[in-house]
Coordinates of C-alpha atoms in Angstrom, one line a residue:
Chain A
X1 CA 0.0 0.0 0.0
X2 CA 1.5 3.2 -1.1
X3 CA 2.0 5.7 1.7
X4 CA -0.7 8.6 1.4
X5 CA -1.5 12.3 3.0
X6 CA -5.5 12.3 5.2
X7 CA -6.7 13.4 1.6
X8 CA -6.3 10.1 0.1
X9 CA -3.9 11.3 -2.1
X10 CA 0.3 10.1 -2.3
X11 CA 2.8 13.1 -1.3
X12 CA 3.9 13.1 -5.1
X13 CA 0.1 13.7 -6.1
X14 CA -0.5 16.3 -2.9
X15 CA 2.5 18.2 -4.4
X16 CA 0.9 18.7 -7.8
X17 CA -2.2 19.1 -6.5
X18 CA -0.6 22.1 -4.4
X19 CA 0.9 23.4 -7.2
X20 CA -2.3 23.2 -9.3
X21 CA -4.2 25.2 -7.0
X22 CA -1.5 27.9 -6.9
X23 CA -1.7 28.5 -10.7
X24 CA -5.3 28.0 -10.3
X25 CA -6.0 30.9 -7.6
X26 CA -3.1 33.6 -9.0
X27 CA -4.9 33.2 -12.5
X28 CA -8.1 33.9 -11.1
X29 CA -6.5 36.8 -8.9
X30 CA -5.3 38.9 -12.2
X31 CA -8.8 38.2 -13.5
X32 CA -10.3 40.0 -10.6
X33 CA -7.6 42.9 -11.1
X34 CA -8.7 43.0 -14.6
X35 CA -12.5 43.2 -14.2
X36 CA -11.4 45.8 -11.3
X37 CA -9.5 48.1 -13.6
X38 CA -11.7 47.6 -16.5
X39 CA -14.8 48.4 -14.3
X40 CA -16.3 44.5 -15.6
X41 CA -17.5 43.8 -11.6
X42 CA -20.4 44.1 -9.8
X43 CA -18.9 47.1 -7.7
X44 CA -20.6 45.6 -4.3
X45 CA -18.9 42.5 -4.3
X46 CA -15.5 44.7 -5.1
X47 CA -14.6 44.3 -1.1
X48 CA -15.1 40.5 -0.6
X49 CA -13.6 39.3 -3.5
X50 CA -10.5 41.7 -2.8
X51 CA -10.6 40.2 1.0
X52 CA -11.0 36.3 -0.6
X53 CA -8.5 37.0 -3.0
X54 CA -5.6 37.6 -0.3
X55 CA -6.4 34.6 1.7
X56 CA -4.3 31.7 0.9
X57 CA -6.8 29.0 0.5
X58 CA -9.5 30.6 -1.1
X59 CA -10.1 32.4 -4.8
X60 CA -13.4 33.8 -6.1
X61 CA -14.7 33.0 -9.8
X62 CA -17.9 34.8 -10.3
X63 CA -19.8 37.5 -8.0
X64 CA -22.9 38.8 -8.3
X65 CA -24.5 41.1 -5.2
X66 CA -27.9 40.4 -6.5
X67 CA -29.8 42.6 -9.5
X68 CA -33.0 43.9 -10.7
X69 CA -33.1 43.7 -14.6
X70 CA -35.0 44.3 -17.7
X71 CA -34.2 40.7 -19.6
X72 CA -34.4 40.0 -23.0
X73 CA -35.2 36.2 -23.3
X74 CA -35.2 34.1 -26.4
X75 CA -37.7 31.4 -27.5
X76 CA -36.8 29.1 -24.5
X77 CA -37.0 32.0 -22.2
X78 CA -33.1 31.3 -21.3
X79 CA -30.2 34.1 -21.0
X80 CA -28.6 35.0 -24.1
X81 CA -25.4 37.2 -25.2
X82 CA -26.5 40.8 -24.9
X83 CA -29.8 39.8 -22.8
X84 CA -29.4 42.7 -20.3
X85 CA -31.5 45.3 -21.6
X86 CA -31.5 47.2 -18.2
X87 CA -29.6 46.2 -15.3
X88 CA -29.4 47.8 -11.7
X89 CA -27.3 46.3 -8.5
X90 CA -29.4 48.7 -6.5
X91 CA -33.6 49.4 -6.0
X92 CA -35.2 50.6 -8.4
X93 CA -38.1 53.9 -9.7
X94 CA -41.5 52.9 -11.3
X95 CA -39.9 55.5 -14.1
X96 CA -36.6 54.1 -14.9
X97 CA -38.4 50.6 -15.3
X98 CA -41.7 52.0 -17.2
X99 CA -39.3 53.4 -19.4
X100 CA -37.1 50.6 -20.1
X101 CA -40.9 48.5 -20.9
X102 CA -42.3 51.0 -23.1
X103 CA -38.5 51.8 -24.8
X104 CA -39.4 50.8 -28.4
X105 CA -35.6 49.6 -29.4
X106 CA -36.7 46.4 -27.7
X107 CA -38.8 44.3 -29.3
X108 CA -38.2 40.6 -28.0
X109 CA -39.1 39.0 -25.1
X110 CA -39.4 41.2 -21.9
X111 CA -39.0 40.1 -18.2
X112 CA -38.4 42.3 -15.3
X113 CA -36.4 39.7 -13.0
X114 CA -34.8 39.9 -9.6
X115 CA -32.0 37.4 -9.0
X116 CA -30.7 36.9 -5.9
X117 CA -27.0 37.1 -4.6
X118 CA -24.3 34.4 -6.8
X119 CA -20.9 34.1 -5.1
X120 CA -18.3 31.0 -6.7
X121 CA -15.8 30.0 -4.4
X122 CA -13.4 27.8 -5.2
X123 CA -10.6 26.7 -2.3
X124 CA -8.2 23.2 -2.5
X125 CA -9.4 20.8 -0.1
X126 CA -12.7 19.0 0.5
X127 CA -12.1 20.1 4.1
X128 CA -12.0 23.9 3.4
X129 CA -15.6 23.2 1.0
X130 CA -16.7 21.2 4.2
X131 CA -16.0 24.5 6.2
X132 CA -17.8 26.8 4.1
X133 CA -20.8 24.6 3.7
X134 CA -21.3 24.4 7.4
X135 CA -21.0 28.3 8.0
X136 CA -23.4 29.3 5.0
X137 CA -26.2 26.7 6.1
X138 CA -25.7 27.9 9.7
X139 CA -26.8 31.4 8.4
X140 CA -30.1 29.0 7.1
X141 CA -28.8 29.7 3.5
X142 CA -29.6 26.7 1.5
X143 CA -29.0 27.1 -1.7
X144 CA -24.9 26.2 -1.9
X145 CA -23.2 23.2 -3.3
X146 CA -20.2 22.1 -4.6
X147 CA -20.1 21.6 -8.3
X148 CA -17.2 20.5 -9.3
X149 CA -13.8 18.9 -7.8
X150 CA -10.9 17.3 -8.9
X151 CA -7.5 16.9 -6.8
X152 CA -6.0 20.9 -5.5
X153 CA -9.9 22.2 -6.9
X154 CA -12.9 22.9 -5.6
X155 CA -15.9 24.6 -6.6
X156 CA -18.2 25.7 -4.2
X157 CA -21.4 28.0 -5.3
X158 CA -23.8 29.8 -3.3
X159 CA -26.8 31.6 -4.2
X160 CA -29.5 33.5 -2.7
X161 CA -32.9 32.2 -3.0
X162 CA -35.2 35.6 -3.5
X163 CA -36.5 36.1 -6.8
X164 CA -39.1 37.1 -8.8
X165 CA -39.7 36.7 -12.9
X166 CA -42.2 38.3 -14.9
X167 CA -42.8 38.4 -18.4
X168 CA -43.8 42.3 -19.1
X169 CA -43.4 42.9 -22.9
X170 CA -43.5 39.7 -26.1
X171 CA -42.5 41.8 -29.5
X172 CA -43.9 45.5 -29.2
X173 CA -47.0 44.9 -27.1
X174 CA -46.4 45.8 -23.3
X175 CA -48.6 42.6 -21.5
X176 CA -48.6 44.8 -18.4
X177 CA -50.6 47.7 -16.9
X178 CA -49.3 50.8 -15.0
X179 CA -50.1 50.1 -11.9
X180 CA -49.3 46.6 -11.8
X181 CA -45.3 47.2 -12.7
X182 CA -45.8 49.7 -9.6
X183 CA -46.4 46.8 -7.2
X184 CA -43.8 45.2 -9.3
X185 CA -41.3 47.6 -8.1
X186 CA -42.1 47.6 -4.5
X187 CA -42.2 43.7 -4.4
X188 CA -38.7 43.8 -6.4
X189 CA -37.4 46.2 -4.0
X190 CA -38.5 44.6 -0.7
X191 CA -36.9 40.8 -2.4
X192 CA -33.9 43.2 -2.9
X193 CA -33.3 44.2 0.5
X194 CA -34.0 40.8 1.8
X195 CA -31.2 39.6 -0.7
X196 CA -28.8 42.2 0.6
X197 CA -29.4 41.7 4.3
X198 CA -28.2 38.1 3.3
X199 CA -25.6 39.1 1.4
X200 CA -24.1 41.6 4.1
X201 CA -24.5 38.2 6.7
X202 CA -22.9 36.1 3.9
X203 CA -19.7 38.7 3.8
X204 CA -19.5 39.1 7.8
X205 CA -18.9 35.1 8.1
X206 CA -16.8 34.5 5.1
X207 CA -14.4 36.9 6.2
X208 CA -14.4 35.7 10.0
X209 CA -14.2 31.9 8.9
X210 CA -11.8 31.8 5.6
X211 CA -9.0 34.1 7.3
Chain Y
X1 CA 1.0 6.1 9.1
X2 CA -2.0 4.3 9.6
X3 CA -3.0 2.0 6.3
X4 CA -6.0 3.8 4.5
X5 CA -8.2 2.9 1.6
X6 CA -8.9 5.4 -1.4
X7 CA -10.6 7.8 0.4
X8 CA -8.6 8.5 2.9
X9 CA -9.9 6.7 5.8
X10 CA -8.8 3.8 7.9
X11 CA -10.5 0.4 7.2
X12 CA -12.3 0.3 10.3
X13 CA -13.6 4.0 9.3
X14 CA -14.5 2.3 5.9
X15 CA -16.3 -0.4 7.4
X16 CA -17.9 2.7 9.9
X17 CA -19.2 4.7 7.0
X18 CA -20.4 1.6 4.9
X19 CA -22.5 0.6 7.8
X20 CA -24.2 3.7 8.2
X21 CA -24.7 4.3 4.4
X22 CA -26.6 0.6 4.4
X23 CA -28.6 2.3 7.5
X24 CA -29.7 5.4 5.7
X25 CA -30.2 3.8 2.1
X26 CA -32.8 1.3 4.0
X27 CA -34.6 3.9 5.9
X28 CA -35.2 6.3 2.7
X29 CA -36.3 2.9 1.0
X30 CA -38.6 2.4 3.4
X31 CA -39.8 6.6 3.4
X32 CA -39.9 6.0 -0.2
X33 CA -42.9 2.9 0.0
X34 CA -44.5 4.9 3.2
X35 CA -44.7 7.8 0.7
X36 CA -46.0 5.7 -2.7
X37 CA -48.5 3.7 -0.3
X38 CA -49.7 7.4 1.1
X39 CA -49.6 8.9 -2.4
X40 CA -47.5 11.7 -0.9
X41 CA -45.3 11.1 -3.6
X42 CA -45.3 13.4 -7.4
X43 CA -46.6 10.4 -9.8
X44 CA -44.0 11.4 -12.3
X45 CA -41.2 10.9 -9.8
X46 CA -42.5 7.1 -8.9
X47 CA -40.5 5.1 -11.3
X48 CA -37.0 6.6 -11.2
X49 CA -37.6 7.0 -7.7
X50 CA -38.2 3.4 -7.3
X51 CA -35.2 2.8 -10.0
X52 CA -32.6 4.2 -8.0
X53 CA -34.2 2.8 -4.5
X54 CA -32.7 -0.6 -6.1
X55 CA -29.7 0.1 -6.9
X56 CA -26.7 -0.5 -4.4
X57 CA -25.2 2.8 -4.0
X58 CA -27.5 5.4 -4.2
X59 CA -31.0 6.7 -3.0
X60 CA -33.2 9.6 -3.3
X61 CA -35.0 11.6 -0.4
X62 CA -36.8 14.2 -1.9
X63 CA -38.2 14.7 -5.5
X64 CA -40.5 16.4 -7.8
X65 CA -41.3 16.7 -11.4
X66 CA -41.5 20.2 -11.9
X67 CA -45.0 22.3 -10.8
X68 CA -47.2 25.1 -11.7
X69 CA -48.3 26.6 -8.8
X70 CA -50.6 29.4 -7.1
X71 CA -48.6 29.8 -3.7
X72 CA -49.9 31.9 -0.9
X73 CA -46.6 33.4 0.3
X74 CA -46.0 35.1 3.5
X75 CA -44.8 39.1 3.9
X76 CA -40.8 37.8 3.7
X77 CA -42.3 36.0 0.0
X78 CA -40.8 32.7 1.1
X79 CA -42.8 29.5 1.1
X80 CA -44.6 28.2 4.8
X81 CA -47.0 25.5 5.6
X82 CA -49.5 25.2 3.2
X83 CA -48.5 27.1 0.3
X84 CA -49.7 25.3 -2.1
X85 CA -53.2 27.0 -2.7
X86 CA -53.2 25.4 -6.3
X87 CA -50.4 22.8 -7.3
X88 CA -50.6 21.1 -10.7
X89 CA -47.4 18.3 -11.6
X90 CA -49.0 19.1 -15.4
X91 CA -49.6 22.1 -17.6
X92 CA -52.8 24.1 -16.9
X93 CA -55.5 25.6 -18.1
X94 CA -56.8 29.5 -18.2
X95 CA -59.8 28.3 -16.6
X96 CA -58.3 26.8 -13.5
X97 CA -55.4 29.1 -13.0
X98 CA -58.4 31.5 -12.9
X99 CA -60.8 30.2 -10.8
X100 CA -57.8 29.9 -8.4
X101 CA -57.1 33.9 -8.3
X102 CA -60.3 34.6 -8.3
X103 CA -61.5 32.0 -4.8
X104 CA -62.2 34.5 -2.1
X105 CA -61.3 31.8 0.1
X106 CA -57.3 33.2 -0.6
X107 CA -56.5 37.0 0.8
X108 CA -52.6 36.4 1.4
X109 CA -50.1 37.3 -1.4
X110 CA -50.5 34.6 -3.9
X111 CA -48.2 34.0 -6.8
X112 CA -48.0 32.4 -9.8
X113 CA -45.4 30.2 -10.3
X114 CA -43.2 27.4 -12.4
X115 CA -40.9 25.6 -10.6
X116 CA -38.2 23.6 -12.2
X117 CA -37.9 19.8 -11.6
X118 CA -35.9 19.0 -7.8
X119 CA -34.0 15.7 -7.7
X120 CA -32.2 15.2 -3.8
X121 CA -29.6 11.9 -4.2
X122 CA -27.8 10.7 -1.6
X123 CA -24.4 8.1 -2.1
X124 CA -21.6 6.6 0.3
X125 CA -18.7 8.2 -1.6
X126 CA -17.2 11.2 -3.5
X127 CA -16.4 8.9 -6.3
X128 CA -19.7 8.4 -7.1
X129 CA -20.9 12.0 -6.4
X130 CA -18.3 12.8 -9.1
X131 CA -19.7 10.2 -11.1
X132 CA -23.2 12.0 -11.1
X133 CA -22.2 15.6 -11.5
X134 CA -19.9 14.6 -14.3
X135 CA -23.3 12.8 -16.1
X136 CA -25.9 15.8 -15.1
X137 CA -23.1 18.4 -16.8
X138 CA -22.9 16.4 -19.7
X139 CA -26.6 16.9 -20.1
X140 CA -26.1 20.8 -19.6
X141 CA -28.0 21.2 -16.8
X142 CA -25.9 23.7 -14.2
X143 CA -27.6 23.6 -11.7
X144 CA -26.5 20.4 -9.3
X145 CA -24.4 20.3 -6.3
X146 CA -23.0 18.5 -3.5
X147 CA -24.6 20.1 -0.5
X148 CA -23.6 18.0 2.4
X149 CA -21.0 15.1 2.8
X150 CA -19.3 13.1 5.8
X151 CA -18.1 9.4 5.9
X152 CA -20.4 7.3 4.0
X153 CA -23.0 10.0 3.1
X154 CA -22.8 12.6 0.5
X155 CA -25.8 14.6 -0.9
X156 CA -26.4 15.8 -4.5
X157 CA -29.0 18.2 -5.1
X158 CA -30.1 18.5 -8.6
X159 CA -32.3 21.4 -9.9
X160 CA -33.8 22.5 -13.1
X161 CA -33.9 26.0 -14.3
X162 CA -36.9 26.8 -16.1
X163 CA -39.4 29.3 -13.6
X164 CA -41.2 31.8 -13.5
X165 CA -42.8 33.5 -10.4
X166 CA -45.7 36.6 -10.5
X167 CA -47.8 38.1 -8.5
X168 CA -51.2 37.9 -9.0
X169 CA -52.8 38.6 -6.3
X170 CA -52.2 41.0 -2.6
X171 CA -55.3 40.5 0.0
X172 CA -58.4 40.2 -1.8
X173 CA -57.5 42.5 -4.2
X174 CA -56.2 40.9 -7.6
X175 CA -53.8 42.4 -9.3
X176 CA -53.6 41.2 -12.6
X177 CA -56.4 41.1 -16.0
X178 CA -57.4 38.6 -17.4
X179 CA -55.9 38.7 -20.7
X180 CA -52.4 38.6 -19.3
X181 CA -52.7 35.3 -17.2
X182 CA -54.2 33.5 -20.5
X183 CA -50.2 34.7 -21.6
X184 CA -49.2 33.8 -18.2
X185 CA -50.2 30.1 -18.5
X186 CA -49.1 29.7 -22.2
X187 CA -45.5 30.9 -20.8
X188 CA -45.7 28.1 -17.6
X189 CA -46.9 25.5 -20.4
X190 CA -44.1 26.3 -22.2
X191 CA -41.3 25.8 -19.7
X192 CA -43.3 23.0 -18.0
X193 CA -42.9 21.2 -21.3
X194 CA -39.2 22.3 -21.9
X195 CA -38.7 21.3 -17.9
X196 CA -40.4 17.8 -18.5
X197 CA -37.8 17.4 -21.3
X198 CA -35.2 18.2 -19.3
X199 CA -36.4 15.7 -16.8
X200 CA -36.9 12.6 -19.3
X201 CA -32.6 13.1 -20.6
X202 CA -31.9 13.4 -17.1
X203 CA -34.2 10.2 -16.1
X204 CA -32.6 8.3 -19.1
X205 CA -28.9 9.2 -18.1
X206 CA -29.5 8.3 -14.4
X207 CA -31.1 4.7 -15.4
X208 CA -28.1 4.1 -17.6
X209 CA -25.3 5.7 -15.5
X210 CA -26.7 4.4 -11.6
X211 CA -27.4 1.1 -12.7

């Protein structure tokens, strides 16, 4: 029986493994630079993806704080290239979304969608994903898992559960009244709050547990 | 160094976990029948459910088909005890989606909503949690995760993505005309039959790949 580190792995295979990771979590470090510089992040999640960057055993791949959007959907109702047609990482007006609705450069498939927070972690060791499972369920956050491993990688992602999505315009005909996208708004905004109380929770923990 | 097997632990540790995996497959076998005999159970979900109660190294403890849904939600919009004011495992008709806004007997905040199909597996190792997420990505599905593991017992959650989720409804007062929920259930039929699609590839692959 070949000798082997508590991972399962032999000290050769922990050693690339190791060294895998490395490469893995400095390339991901100039991406966030990048996207940083070039102004290509969600400027909310700019502080916890700096703090997760400078840890030494965890990297982040994708953030999202959680958005309120006009979508443009195709046939199968599924995210395409260029399906932002308005976007906001903050509340919103019953003007600014009336407007986008009744803007007649759009003439697809309208939703007006609120997603919830997206954070994708990645760390090295099934022991480090076991830690961050623990702590986000203990905040009663559910929606987290790890989606893909392979030795020195793993991929943890965690999402918020509020949303709403609301089909508002098909080709040029608006499907929905004035008053109704009002109580849109105010339901959007409350689902966005909620979202960011979690999200302000989800930043507290991660940078108490992954120092 | 103590000896260890392939995933790190010691053989007694094996022989640990295996027992306990044997315990918890048997008792969500037995949930499983409880559940058929009480037809608590979606109907769609029967045979695979029953499939992959048989095989040796895997079992499911919670599933659905996919739903169209008029939920009564509370003020924080999350689900509670009895929801489900109208829950259909099928598309829908005008008439019924209707009638259910419309049924005084409802003055909470219902929504309309689609729900993608839910598929909770549970395993006794990480290679065969790999195994699975490796399958369900082939398919293109994204949405699938490990969400808790410890010797012998790993979970995989599995999630379509198809939804939609409007509000139709605040008090007694409903909020939306009639003309727009005849669109609202042609867009649920649609995704209910691109979710049931999703659901028959992923049924196929899981027969194959489990057995």
């Amino acid at each position: 029986m070949k000798p082997q580190t508590s991972s399962g792995m032999t000290p050769f295979e922990q050693r690339a493994a190791d060294a895998r990771f490395r490469m893995v979590k400095e390339r991901h470090q100039k991406s966030l630079e990048t996207a940083i510089s070039e102004k290509k992040i969600d400027p909310l999640m700019i502080p916890i993806s700096k703090f997760i960057a400078q840890t030494k055993e965890y990297f982040t791949t994708s953030t999202c704080s959680g958005r309120i959007t006009l979508m443009d959907l195709d046939e199968k109702e599924m995210k395409r290239e260029g399906a932002f047609f308005r976007k906001w990482h903050r509340t919103v007006t019953f003007k600014e979304v009336w407007e986008g609705i009744c803007d007649e450069s759009n003439a697809g498939n309208l939703w007006f969608k609120q997603d919830g927070l997206v954070m994708l972690l990645g760390t090295h060791s099934m022991e480090n994903a076991k830690h961050v499972l623990d702590v986000v369920h203990n905040l009663g956050m559910k929606r987290i898992g790890i989606n893909h491993f392979e030795p020195g990688k793993v991929h943890i992602e965690i999402f918020g559960t509020h949303h709403m999505s609301v089909p508002v315009k098909s080709g040029k005909k608006v499907l929905v009244e004035k008053e109704y996208v009002k109580e849109l708004v105010k339901l959007a905004n409350k689902k966005w709050k909620m979202n960011d109380a979690t999200l302000k929770k989800l930043c507290a923990t991660l940078k108490k547990e992954l120092a």
